[in-house]
Coordinates of C-alpha atoms in Angstrom, one line a residue:
M1 CA 0.0 -0.1 -0.1
T2 CA 3.2 2.3 0.7
K3 CA 5.1 1.3 -2.0
K4 CA 1.8 2.2 -4.0
I5 CA 1.5 5.1 -2.7
I6 CA 5.7 6.2 -2.8
I7 CA 4.7 4.5 -6.4
S8 CA 2.1 6.8 -7.3
N9 CA 3.9 9.9 -5.4
K10 CA 6.6 9.3 -7.7
I11 CA 4.8 8.8 -11.6
A12 CA 2.4 11.9 -10.1
A13 CA 5.8 13.9 -9.2
Q14 CA 7.0 12.3 -12.2
K15 CA 3.9 14.1 -13.8
E16 CA 4.4 17.0 -12.3
E17 CA 8.3 17.5 -13.5
H18 CA 7.2 16.5 -16.9
N19 CA 4.6 18.9 -16.5
N20 CA 6.3 21.3 -15.0
L21 CA 8.9 20.9 -17.7
V22 CA 6.4 21.8 -20.0
E23 CA 5.0 24.5 -18.6
L24 CA 9.3 25.7 -18.6
I25 CA 9.9 24.4 -22.0
V26 CA 6.5 26.5 -23.3
A27 CA 7.3 29.2 -20.9
N28 CA 11.0 29.8 -22.4
K29 CA 9.6 29.7 -25.7
K30 CA 6.8 32.5 -24.3
L31 CA 9.4 34.6 -22.9
A32 CA 12.2 33.8 -26.0
F33 CA 9.1 35.4 -27.6
Q34 CA 8.2 38.0 -25.0
N35 CA 12.1 39.1 -25.4
Q36 CA 11.8 39.5 -29.3
E37 CA 9.1 41.4 -28.6
K38 CA 10.8 43.7 -26.2
E39 CA 13.5 44.2 -28.5
K40 CA 11.2 45.0 -31.2
R41 CA 9.7 47.1 -29.1
A42 CA 12.4 48.6 -27.4
A43 CA 13.5 49.2 -31.4
E44 CA 10.1 50.9 -31.3
L45 CA 10.9 52.4 -28.5
A46 CA 13.9 54.0 -29.8
F47 CA 12.6 54.9 -32.8
Q48 CA 9.3 56.6 -31.3
N49 CA 11.1 58.4 -28.7
Q50 CA 13.8 59.8 -31.5
E51 CA 10.1 60.4 -33.1
K52 CA 8.9 61.8 -30.6
E53 CA 12.2 64.6 -29.9
K54 CA 11.8 65.0 -33.1
R55 CA 7.6 65.7 -32.6
A56 CA 8.5 67.9 -29.2
A57 CA 10.6 70.3 -31.6
E58 CA 8.3 70.6 -34.0
L59 CA 5.8 71.3 -30.8
V60 CA 8.3 73.7 -30.0
I61 CA 7.8 75.0 -33.0
A62 CA 3.9 74.7 -33.4
N63 CA 3.8 76.5 -30.3
T64 CA 6.2 79.6 -31.3
E65 CA 3.8 79.2 -34.3
L66 CA 0.4 78.7 -32.1
A67 CA 1.0 82.0 -30.0
F68 CA 1.9 83.7 -32.6
Q69 CA -1.3 83.1 -34.3
N70 CA -3.0 83.3 -31.3
Q71 CA -1.9 86.7 -31.5
E72 CA -2.5 87.6 -34.6
K73 CA -6.1 85.7 -34.3
E74 CA -6.8 87.9 -31.4
K75 CA -5.7 91.0 -33.3
R76 CA -8.5 89.3 -36.5
A77 CA -10.8 89.3 -33.6
A78 CA -10.4 92.7 -32.3
E79 CA -10.5 94.0 -36.2
L80 CA -13.5 91.3 -36.8
V81 CA -15.6 93.1 -34.0
I82 CA -14.4 96.3 -35.8
A83 CA -15.3 94.8 -38.8
N84 CA -18.6 93.2 -37.9
T85 CA -19.6 97.3 -36.3
E86 CA -18.8 98.4 -39.5
L87 CA -20.1 95.3 -41.2
T88 CA -23.4 95.8 -39.0
F89 CA -23.2 99.9 -40.2
Q90 CA -23.0 99.0 -43.6
N91 CA -26.0 96.8 -43.5
D92 CA -28.2 99.4 -41.7
E93 CA -27.3 101.6 -44.7
K94 CA -27.8 98.9 -47.3
E95 CA -31.1 98.3 -45.5
K96 CA -31.9 102.7 -45.9
R97 CA -30.7 102.5 -49.5
A98 CA -32.5 99.3 -50.1
A99 CA -35.6 101.2 -49.2
E100 CA -34.7 104.1 -50.7
L101 CA -34.1 102.1 -53.9
V102 CA -37.9 100.6 -53.7
I103 CA -39.4 104.1 -53.8
A104 CA -36.8 104.9 -56.1
N105 CA -37.3 102.0 -58.5
T106 CA -41.2 102.9 -58.2
E107 CA -40.9 106.9 -58.8
L108 CA -39.1 105.7 -62.2
A109 CA -41.1 103.1 -63.1
F110 CA -44.2 106.3 -62.6
Q111 CA -41.3 108.4 -64.6
N112 CA -41.1 105.7 -67.3
Q113 CA -45.2 105.9 -67.5
E114 CA -45.2 109.6 -67.7
K115 CA -42.1 109.0 -70.3
E116 CA -44.1 107.3 -72.5
K117 CA -47.4 109.1 -71.9
R118 CA -45.4 112.3 -73.1
A119 CA -43.5 110.2 -75.8
A120 CA -47.3 109.7 -76.3
E121 CA -48.6 113.7 -76.3
L122 CA -44.9 114.6 -77.7
I123 CA -46.0 111.9 -80.9
V124 CA -49.5 113.6 -80.8
A125 CA -47.6 117.3 -80.3
N126 CA -45.8 116.7 -83.4
T127 CA -48.1 115.9 -85.4
E128 CA -50.2 118.8 -84.4
L129 CA -47.4 120.9 -84.7
I130 CA -47.1 119.7 -88.9
F131 CA -50.7 120.4 -89.7
Q132 CA -50.1 124.0 -87.5
N133 CA -47.1 124.9 -89.9
N134 CA -48.7 123.7 -93.1
E135 CA -51.8 125.9 -91.5
K136 CA -49.3 128.7 -90.9
E137 CA -48.1 128.6 -93.8
K138 CA -51.4 128.8 -95.4
R139 CA -51.9 131.9 -92.9
A140 CA -48.7 133.9 -94.0
A141 CA -49.6 133.4 -97.5
E142 CA -53.4 135.3 -96.5
L143 CA -51.4 137.7 -94.3
V144 CA -49.9 138.6 -97.4
I145 CA -53.4 138.7 -99.4
A146 CA -54.6 140.3 -96.5
N147 CA -51.6 143.0 -96.1
T148 CA -52.2 143.9 -100.2
E149 CA -56.1 143.8 -98.5
L150 CA -55.3 145.9 -95.8
A151 CA -53.2 148.4 -97.8
F152 CA -56.0 149.1 -99.9
Q153 CA -58.5 149.4 -97.3
N154 CA -56.0 151.9 -95.3
Q155 CA -56.4 153.9 -98.7
E156 CA -60.0 153.5 -98.5
K157 CA -59.7 155.0 -95.0
E158 CA -57.4 158.1 -95.7
K159 CA -60.5 158.6 -98.3
R160 CA -62.5 157.7 -95.4
A161 CA -61.2 160.1 -92.9
A162 CA -61.1 162.7 -95.7
E163 CA -64.8 162.4 -96.0
L164 CA -65.4 161.8 -92.0
A165 CA -63.9 165.5 -91.8
I166 CA -66.2 166.7 -94.3
A167 CA -69.0 164.5 -92.6
N168 CA -68.2 166.2 -89.0
I169 CA -68.6 169.9 -90.6
E170 CA -72.1 168.4 -91.4
L171 CA -72.8 167.1 -88.6
A172 CA -71.4 170.0 -86.4
F173 CA -74.0 171.8 -88.8
Q174 CA -76.5 170.0 -87.9
N175 CA -75.6 169.9 -84.6
Q176 CA -76.3 173.9 -84.3
E177 CA -79.9 173.4 -86.5
K178 CA -80.2 170.6 -84.5
E179 CA -79.9 173.1 -81.2
K180 CA -82.6 175.0 -82.8
R181 CA -84.9 173.1 -83.9
A182 CA -84.8 171.6 -79.9
E183 CA -85.4 175.7 -78.7
E184 CA -88.5 175.8 -81.1
L185 CA -89.1 172.8 -80.1
L186 CA -89.3 173.7 -76.6
V187 CA -91.5 176.9 -77.6
A188 CA -94.2 174.5 -79.4
N189 CA -94.1 172.8 -75.9
K190 CA -95.0 176.0 -74.5
E191 CA -97.9 176.5 -76.9
L192 CA -99.0 172.7 -76.6
E193 CA -99.1 173.6 -73.0
S194 CA -101.3 176.8 -73.9
F195 CA -103.6 175.3 -76.5
T196 CA -104.2 172.6 -73.4
F197 CA -105.0 174.9 -71.2
I198 CA -107.4 177.1 -73.6
S199 CA -108.8 173.6 -75.0
S200 CA -108.8 173.1 -70.7
H201 CA -110.8 176.1 -70.4
D202 CA -111.5 178.8 -72.8
L203 CA -112.8 176.8 -74.9
Q204 CA -114.6 174.6 -72.7
E205 CA -116.6 177.8 -71.6
P206 CA -118.4 179.2 -74.6
L207 CA -119.7 174.8 -75.0
R208 CA -120.6 174.9 -71.5
K209 CA -122.7 178.5 -72.4
I210 CA -123.9 176.9 -75.7
Q211 CA -124.6 173.9 -73.7
A212 CA -126.6 175.7 -70.8
F213 CA -128.7 177.9 -73.7
S214 CA -129.6 175.0 -75.4
S215 CA -131.2 173.0 -72.0
R216 CA -133.0 176.4 -71.6
I217 CA -134.4 176.4 -74.9
L218 CA -135.1 172.6 -74.5
D219 CA -136.9 173.8 -71.8
E220 CA -138.5 176.5 -72.4
E221 CA -138.8 176.9 -75.8
L222 CA -139.1 174.1 -77.9
D223 CA -142.9 174.4 -77.7
R224 CA -142.4 176.9 -80.0
L225 CA -140.3 175.8 -82.5
S226 CA -141.2 174.6 -86.0
L227 CA -139.9 171.0 -87.0
K228 CA -137.0 172.5 -88.9
G229 CA -136.3 174.4 -86.1
K230 CA -136.1 172.0 -83.7
Y231 CA -134.5 169.9 -86.3
H232 CA -131.7 172.3 -86.7
F233 CA -131.7 172.5 -82.9
E234 CA -130.2 169.1 -82.5
R235 CA -128.2 169.6 -84.6
I236 CA -126.6 172.5 -82.5
R237 CA -126.6 170.3 -79.4
L238 CA -124.9 167.3 -81.2
S239 CA -122.5 169.4 -82.0
A240 CA -121.9 170.8 -79.3
L241 CA -121.3 167.4 -77.4
H242 CA -119.3 166.0 -80.1
M243 CA -116.8 168.9 -79.8
Q244 CA -117.1 168.6 -75.7
T245 CA -116.1 164.7 -76.1
L246 CA -113.5 165.6 -79.0
I247 CA -112.0 168.2 -76.4
N248 CA -111.5 165.5 -73.4
D249 CA -110.3 163.4 -76.1
L250 CA -107.6 165.9 -77.3
L251 CA -106.8 166.5 -72.8
A252 CA -107.2 163.0 -72.1
Y253 CA -104.3 162.2 -75.1
S254 CA -101.6 164.7 -74.2
R255 CA -101.8 164.0 -70.6
T256 CA -100.8 160.7 -72.0
T257 CA -97.6 162.4 -73.1
A258 CA -96.7 165.0 -71.3
T259 CA -97.2 162.6 -67.5
E260 CA -94.4 161.7 -65.2
R261 CA -94.8 157.8 -65.7
K262 CA -95.1 156.5 -62.3
F263 CA -94.6 152.9 -61.8
E264 CA -96.4 151.4 -59.4
K265 CA -97.1 147.2 -58.4
R266 CA -101.0 147.0 -58.8
D267 CA -103.7 143.9 -59.0
L268 CA -105.3 144.5 -62.4
N269 CA -108.1 142.7 -60.8
K270 CA -108.6 146.1 -59.1
I271 CA -108.1 148.4 -61.8
V272 CA -110.7 145.9 -64.0
M273 CA -113.4 146.4 -60.8
E274 CA -112.8 149.5 -61.0
V275 CA -113.1 149.6 -64.6
M276 CA -116.3 147.8 -64.2
A277 CA -118.1 150.5 -61.7
A278 CA -116.9 153.6 -63.9
L279 CA -118.6 151.8 -66.9
K280 CA -121.4 150.4 -64.9
E281 CA -124.6 151.8 -66.5
E282 CA -123.0 151.7 -70.1
L283 CA -122.9 147.6 -68.9
Q284 CA -126.1 147.5 -67.8
E285 CA -128.0 149.3 -70.2
K286 CA -126.2 146.9 -73.2
N287 CA -126.5 143.6 -71.1
A288 CA -123.3 143.0 -71.5
T289 CA -121.2 140.2 -69.5
I290 CA -117.1 140.6 -68.4
E291 CA -115.6 137.2 -67.9
I292 CA -112.4 137.8 -66.1
G293 CA -110.1 135.1 -66.6
T294 CA -106.3 134.9 -64.3
L295 CA -104.8 138.3 -63.8
C296 CA -101.0 139.1 -63.2
D297 CA -99.5 141.2 -60.8
V298 CA -97.6 144.0 -62.9
E299 CA -96.0 147.5 -62.4
I300 CA -98.4 150.2 -64.5
I301 CA -98.9 153.7 -64.5
P302 CA -101.8 153.3 -62.7
F303 CA -104.0 156.1 -63.8
Q304 CA -102.6 155.8 -67.6
F305 CA -103.7 151.7 -67.3
R306 CA -107.4 152.4 -66.4
Q307 CA -107.7 155.0 -69.1
L308 CA -107.1 151.9 -71.2
L309 CA -108.5 148.9 -69.9
Q310 CA -112.0 151.8 -69.9
N311 CA -111.3 153.2 -73.8
L312 CA -111.0 149.4 -74.7
I313 CA -114.3 148.2 -72.1
A314 CA -116.2 151.2 -74.1
N315 CA -114.6 150.4 -77.6
S316 CA -116.3 146.4 -77.3
L317 CA -119.4 148.2 -75.9
K318 CA -120.1 150.5 -78.6
F319 CA -118.8 148.1 -81.5
S320 CA -121.4 145.1 -79.9
R321 CA -123.9 143.8 -82.3
A322 CA -127.2 144.8 -81.7
D323 CA -129.3 141.4 -81.5
V324 CA -126.0 139.7 -78.9
P325 CA -125.3 140.5 -75.5
P326 CA -121.4 141.8 -75.6
H327 CA -119.7 139.4 -74.1
I328 CA -115.8 140.4 -72.8
I329 CA -112.7 138.4 -72.3
I330 CA -109.8 139.3 -70.1
K331 CA -107.1 137.7 -69.3
S332 CA -103.4 137.5 -68.7
D333 CA -100.4 135.5 -68.1
I334 CA -96.7 135.8 -68.3
I335 CA -94.0 135.2 -71.5
K336 CA -90.8 134.3 -70.0
Y337 CA -87.9 136.0 -71.7
D338 CA -86.1 132.7 -73.8
A339 CA -83.2 133.4 -75.4
A340 CA -83.1 130.8 -77.9
D341 CA -86.7 131.9 -79.1
P342 CA -86.6 133.1 -82.5
K343 CA -89.6 134.8 -82.0
K344 CA -88.6 136.5 -78.8
L345 CA -89.8 140.1 -78.1
A346 CA -88.2 143.4 -78.1
R347 CA -86.6 143.3 -74.7
P348 CA -85.1 140.6 -72.5
V349 CA -87.5 140.8 -70.5
D350 CA -90.6 139.2 -68.8
Y351 CA -93.7 140.3 -70.4
C352 CA -97.1 140.5 -69.3
H353 CA -99.6 139.5 -72.3
I354 CA -102.8 141.1 -71.6
S355 CA -105.4 139.7 -73.9
I356 CA -109.3 141.3 -74.2
A357 CA -111.7 140.0 -76.6
D358 CA -115.0 140.7 -77.5
N359 CA -117.9 138.9 -80.1
G360 CA -118.9 142.4 -81.3
I361 CA -118.8 143.4 -85.3
G362 CA -115.0 142.8 -85.9
F363 CA -112.9 144.6 -88.3
D364 CA -111.0 143.8 -91.7
Q365 CA -107.8 142.5 -90.9
E366 CA -106.0 144.9 -93.2
Y367 CA -107.0 147.7 -91.2
N368 CA -105.2 146.2 -88.4
D369 CA -102.9 149.3 -87.3
K370 CA -104.9 151.9 -89.2
I371 CA -107.6 151.5 -86.6
F372 CA -104.5 153.5 -83.8
E373 CA -104.0 156.3 -86.1
I374 CA -105.3 159.4 -85.0
F375 CA -108.6 160.5 -85.8
Q376 CA -109.1 156.8 -87.9
R377 CA -112.8 155.5 -88.2
L378 CA -113.3 152.6 -90.4
H379 CA -117.7 153.1 -89.4
E380 CA -119.7 156.1 -90.8
K381 CA -120.0 158.3 -87.6
E382 CA -123.9 158.5 -87.8
N383 CA -123.7 155.2 -87.2
Y384 CA -121.6 155.1 -83.7
D385 CA -120.4 157.8 -82.4
G386 CA -117.0 159.7 -81.1
T387 CA -113.8 161.5 -82.1
G388 CA -111.3 158.1 -83.0
I389 CA -109.0 159.2 -80.2
G390 CA -109.6 156.2 -77.9
L391 CA -107.6 153.8 -79.6
T392 CA -104.6 156.3 -80.1
I393 CA -104.9 157.3 -76.5
V394 CA -104.6 153.5 -75.4
K395 CA -101.5 152.2 -78.0
K396 CA -100.2 155.7 -76.3
I397 CA -100.2 154.3 -73.1
V398 CA -99.1 151.2 -74.0
E399 CA -96.1 152.5 -75.5
N400 CA -95.4 154.7 -72.3
H401 CA -95.3 151.3 -70.6
H402 CA -92.2 150.1 -72.8
G403 CA -94.7 148.1 -74.0
F404 CA -97.1 147.2 -77.7
I405 CA -100.5 146.2 -78.7
T406 CA -101.4 144.4 -81.4
A407 CA -105.4 143.8 -82.9
S408 CA -106.4 140.9 -85.1
G409 CA -110.4 140.3 -85.5
E410 CA -112.9 139.3 -88.3
P411 CA -116.1 141.6 -90.0
G412 CA -119.6 139.7 -87.6
E413 CA -117.3 137.8 -85.2
G414 CA -115.4 140.2 -83.0
S415 CA -112.0 142.1 -81.6
T416 CA -109.6 140.9 -79.8
F417 CA -106.9 143.4 -78.2
D418 CA -103.6 141.5 -77.0
I419 CA -101.0 144.3 -74.8
Y420 CA -97.9 143.0 -73.9
I421 CA -95.1 145.4 -71.4
P422 CA -92.9 144.4 -68.9
A423 CA -93.8 142.7 -66.0
H424 CA -90.9 144.7 -63.8
Q425 CA -91.0 148.3 -65.4
N426 CA -88.8 149.4 -61.8
Q427 CA -86.2 146.5 -63.2
L428 CA -86.3 147.5 -66.5
H429 CA -85.1 151.2 -65.1
A430 CA -82.6 150.5 -63.2

């Protein structure tokens, strides 16, 4: 047992030695390899040390260079700060320039459009200029002709000047003659005033005596007269009455010429009513009717216009038809002034148109102007009394109102008198 153990121990010891030997061999090989590797590492390390020395030397140079570059970088950084500040300023300026450039571009675009318009206008203007130049050439040719004509006219003017000098001498003579005529007219007017005074006083006094004695004979001695005497007496009485009427009409006509013309605004309705009241007996005697339409307010000489209407209405009553009651229509309207109207009235003002129409005996249209002439009568005075002055007075009164009157009629169909007077007399003379 012990030998086995010893043998086992020996075997074990031998195995252990063998294992240790094997391990040693392996370790020696590994060590030899390691030594070779160390030698290689040592050689490499030596080489690396040499390289490190070179790198260290290079590093010293590089550090020196780096220190220099850092200094340069600091300088560049400081310069960069300055440059950035400058760049910021420049960027601000650029933005301003850019904004200004936008405005300038907009303005430039507008100016370009204006230039295009001006160019188009220039084309038109050039065309017009060419036309004008052509016209100028024509005018120049016409001017040559005109100058020739002017020279001729100047010669004519010199002749006219000579004639004018003669005419002025003649005019001076005529003015002297007019002054003489004016003085003569003043004398004539005074004589007319004297005639008017005589007519109103001295001539009427014998008439009043004739009428007074005629009335006395009519009351006291008529039965003692023969038929022939009565006839002659009646003729005397009618002649005196006609003379009285004639004097009164002449006085009325003279008053329309000499009376001061003072215009007043009046209602024509009131004037017509006053005339109707004055002719009340004549209207009742003839069973006449007066139809009054719309009547406007006008500026008139009141007493003259009353005389005008009274004469026209009395005229309608006088020349009425025996079998037909007189029917008189009075109306008026305003005619507005129209410059474009080819039939415009005498003055550039509004007119009041007054119409007086009747259903009397009328007259032939060929006498529409003659009836206004003084002492003109269209009918025998045995049939219709009167002096032939009534319508002359009417026309004169209308002329005193700066107007005019027309008459129209047909035999047996009545007459119409149309009066036109300015609606505003005071403005007319302002």
